[in-house]
mmCIF file of N, CA and C in Angstrom:
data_model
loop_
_atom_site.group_PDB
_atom_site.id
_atom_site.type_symbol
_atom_site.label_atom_id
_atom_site.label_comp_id
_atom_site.label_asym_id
_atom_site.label_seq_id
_atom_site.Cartn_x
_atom_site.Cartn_y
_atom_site.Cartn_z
ATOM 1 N N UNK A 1 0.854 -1.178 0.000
ATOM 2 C CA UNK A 1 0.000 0.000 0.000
ATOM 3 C C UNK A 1 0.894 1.233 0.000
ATOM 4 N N UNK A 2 0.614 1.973 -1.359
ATOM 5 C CA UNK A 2 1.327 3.213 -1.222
ATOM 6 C C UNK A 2 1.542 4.409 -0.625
ATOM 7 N N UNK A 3 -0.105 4.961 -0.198
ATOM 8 C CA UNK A 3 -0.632 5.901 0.737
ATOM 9 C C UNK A 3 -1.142 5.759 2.444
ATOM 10 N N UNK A 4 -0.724 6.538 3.238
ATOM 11 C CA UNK A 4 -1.736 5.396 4.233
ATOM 12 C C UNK A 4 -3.084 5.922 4.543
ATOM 13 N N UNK A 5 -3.690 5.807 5.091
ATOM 14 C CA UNK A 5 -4.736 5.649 5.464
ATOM 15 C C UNK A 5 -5.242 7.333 5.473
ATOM 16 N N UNK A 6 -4.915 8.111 6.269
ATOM 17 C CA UNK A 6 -4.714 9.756 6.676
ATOM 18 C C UNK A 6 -4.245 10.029 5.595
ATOM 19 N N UNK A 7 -3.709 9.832 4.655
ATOM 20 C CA UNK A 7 -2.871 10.480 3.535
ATOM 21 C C UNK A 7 -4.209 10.703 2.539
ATOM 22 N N UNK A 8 -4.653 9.377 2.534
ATOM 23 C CA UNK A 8 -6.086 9.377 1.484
ATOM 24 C C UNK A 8 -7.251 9.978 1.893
ATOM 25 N N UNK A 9 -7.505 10.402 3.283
ATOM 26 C CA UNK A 9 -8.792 11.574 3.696
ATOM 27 C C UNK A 9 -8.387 12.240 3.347
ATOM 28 N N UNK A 10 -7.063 13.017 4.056
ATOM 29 C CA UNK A 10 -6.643 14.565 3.558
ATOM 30 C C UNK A 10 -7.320 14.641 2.029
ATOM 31 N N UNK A 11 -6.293 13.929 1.002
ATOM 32 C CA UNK A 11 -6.448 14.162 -0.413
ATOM 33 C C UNK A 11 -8.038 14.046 -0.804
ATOM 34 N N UNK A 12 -8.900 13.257 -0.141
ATOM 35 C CA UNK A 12 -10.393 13.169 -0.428
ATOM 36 C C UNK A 12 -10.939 14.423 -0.162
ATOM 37 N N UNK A 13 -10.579 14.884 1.374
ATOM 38 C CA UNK A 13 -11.185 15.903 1.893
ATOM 39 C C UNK A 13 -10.997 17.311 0.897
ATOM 40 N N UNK A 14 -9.596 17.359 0.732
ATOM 41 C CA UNK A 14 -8.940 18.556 -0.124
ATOM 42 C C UNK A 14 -10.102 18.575 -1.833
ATOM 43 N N UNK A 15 -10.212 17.134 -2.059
ATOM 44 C CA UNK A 15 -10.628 17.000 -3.805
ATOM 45 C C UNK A 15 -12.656 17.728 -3.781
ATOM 46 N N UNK A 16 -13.127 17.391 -2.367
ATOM 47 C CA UNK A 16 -14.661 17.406 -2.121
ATOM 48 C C UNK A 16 -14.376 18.926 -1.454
ATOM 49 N N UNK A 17 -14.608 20.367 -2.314
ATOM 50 C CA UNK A 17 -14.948 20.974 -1.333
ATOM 51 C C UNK A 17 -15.997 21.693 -2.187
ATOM 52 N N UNK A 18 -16.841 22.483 -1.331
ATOM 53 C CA UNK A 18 -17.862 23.194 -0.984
ATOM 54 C C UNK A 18 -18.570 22.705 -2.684
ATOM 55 N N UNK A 19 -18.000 23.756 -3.235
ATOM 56 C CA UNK A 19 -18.924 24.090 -4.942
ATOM 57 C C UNK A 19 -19.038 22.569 -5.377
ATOM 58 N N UNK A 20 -17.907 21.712 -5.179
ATOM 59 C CA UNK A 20 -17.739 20.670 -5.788
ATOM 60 C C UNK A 20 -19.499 19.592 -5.375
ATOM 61 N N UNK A 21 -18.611 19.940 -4.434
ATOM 62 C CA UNK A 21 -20.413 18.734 -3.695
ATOM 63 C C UNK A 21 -21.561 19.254 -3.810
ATOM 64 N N UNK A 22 -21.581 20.569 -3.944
ATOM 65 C CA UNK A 22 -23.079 21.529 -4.269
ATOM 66 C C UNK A 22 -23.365 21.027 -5.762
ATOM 67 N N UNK A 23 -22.258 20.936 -6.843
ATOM 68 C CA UNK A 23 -22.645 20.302 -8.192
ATOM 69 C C UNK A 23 -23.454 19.168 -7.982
ATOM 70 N N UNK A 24 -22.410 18.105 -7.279
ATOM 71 C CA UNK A 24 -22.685 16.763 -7.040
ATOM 72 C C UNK A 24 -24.058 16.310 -6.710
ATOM 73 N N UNK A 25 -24.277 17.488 -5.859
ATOM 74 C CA UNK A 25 -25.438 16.935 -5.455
ATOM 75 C C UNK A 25 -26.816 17.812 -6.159
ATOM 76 N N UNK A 26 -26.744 18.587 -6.849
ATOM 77 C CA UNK A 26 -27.613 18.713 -7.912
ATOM 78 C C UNK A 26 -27.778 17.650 -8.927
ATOM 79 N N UNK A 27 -26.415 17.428 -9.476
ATOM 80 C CA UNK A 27 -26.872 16.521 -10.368
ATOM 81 C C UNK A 27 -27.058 14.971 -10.223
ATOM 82 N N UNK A 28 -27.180 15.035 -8.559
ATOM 83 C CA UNK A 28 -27.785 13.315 -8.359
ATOM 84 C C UNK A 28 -29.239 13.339 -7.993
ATOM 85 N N UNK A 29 -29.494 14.781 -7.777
ATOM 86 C CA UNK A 29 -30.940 15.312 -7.449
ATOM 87 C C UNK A 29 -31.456 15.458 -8.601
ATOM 88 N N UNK A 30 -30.706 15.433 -10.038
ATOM 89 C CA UNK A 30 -31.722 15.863 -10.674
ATOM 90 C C UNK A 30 -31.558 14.440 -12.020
ATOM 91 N N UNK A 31 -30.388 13.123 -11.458
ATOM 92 C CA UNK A 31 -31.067 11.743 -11.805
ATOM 93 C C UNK A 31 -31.867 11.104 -11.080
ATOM 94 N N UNK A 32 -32.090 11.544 -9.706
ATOM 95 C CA UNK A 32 -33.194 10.600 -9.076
ATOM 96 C C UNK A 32 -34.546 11.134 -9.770
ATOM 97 N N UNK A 33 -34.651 12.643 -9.764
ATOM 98 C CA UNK A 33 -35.825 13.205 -10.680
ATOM 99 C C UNK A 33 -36.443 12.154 -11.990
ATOM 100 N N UNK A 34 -35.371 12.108 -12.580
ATOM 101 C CA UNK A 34 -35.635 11.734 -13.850
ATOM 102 C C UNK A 34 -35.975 10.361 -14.018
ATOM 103 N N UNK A 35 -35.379 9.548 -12.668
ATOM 104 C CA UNK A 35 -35.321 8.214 -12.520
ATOM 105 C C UNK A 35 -36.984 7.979 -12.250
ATOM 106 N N UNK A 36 -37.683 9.012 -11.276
ATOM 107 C CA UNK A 36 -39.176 8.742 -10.921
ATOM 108 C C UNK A 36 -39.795 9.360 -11.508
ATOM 109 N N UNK A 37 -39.410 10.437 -12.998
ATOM 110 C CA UNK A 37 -40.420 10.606 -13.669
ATOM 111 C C UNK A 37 -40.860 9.396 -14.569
ATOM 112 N N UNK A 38 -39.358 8.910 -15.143
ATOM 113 C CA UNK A 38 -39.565 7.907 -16.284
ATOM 114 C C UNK A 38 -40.565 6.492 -15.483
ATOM 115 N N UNK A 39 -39.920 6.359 -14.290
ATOM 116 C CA UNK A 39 -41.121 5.033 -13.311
ATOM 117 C C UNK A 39 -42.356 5.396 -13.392
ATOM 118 N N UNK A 40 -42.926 6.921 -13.133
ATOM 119 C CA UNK A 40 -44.164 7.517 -12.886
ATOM 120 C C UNK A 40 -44.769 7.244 -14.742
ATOM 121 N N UNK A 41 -44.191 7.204 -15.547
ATOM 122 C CA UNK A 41 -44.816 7.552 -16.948
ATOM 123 C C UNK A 41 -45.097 5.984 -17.271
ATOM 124 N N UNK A 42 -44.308 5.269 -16.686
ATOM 125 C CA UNK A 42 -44.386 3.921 -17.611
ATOM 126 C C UNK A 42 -45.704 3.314 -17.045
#
């Protein structure tokens, strides 16, 4: 194992910030949307 353990939060923590996860989570908000319109139509 190349990294340890603490090495790979930091770098997670550093890669996830603010705007990033505000995208993220629009655009999983707006496949679950789409996921229960297409269920709702069929």
């Amino acid at each position: 194992m190349s990294e340890s353990h603490e090495a790979r939060i930091a770098r997670e923590e550093a890669y996830w910030t603010g705007p990033r996860l505000f995208a993220f989570g629009l655009t999983f908000l707006a496949g679950c949307l789409v996921v229960i319109y297409t269920m709702a139509s069929l």
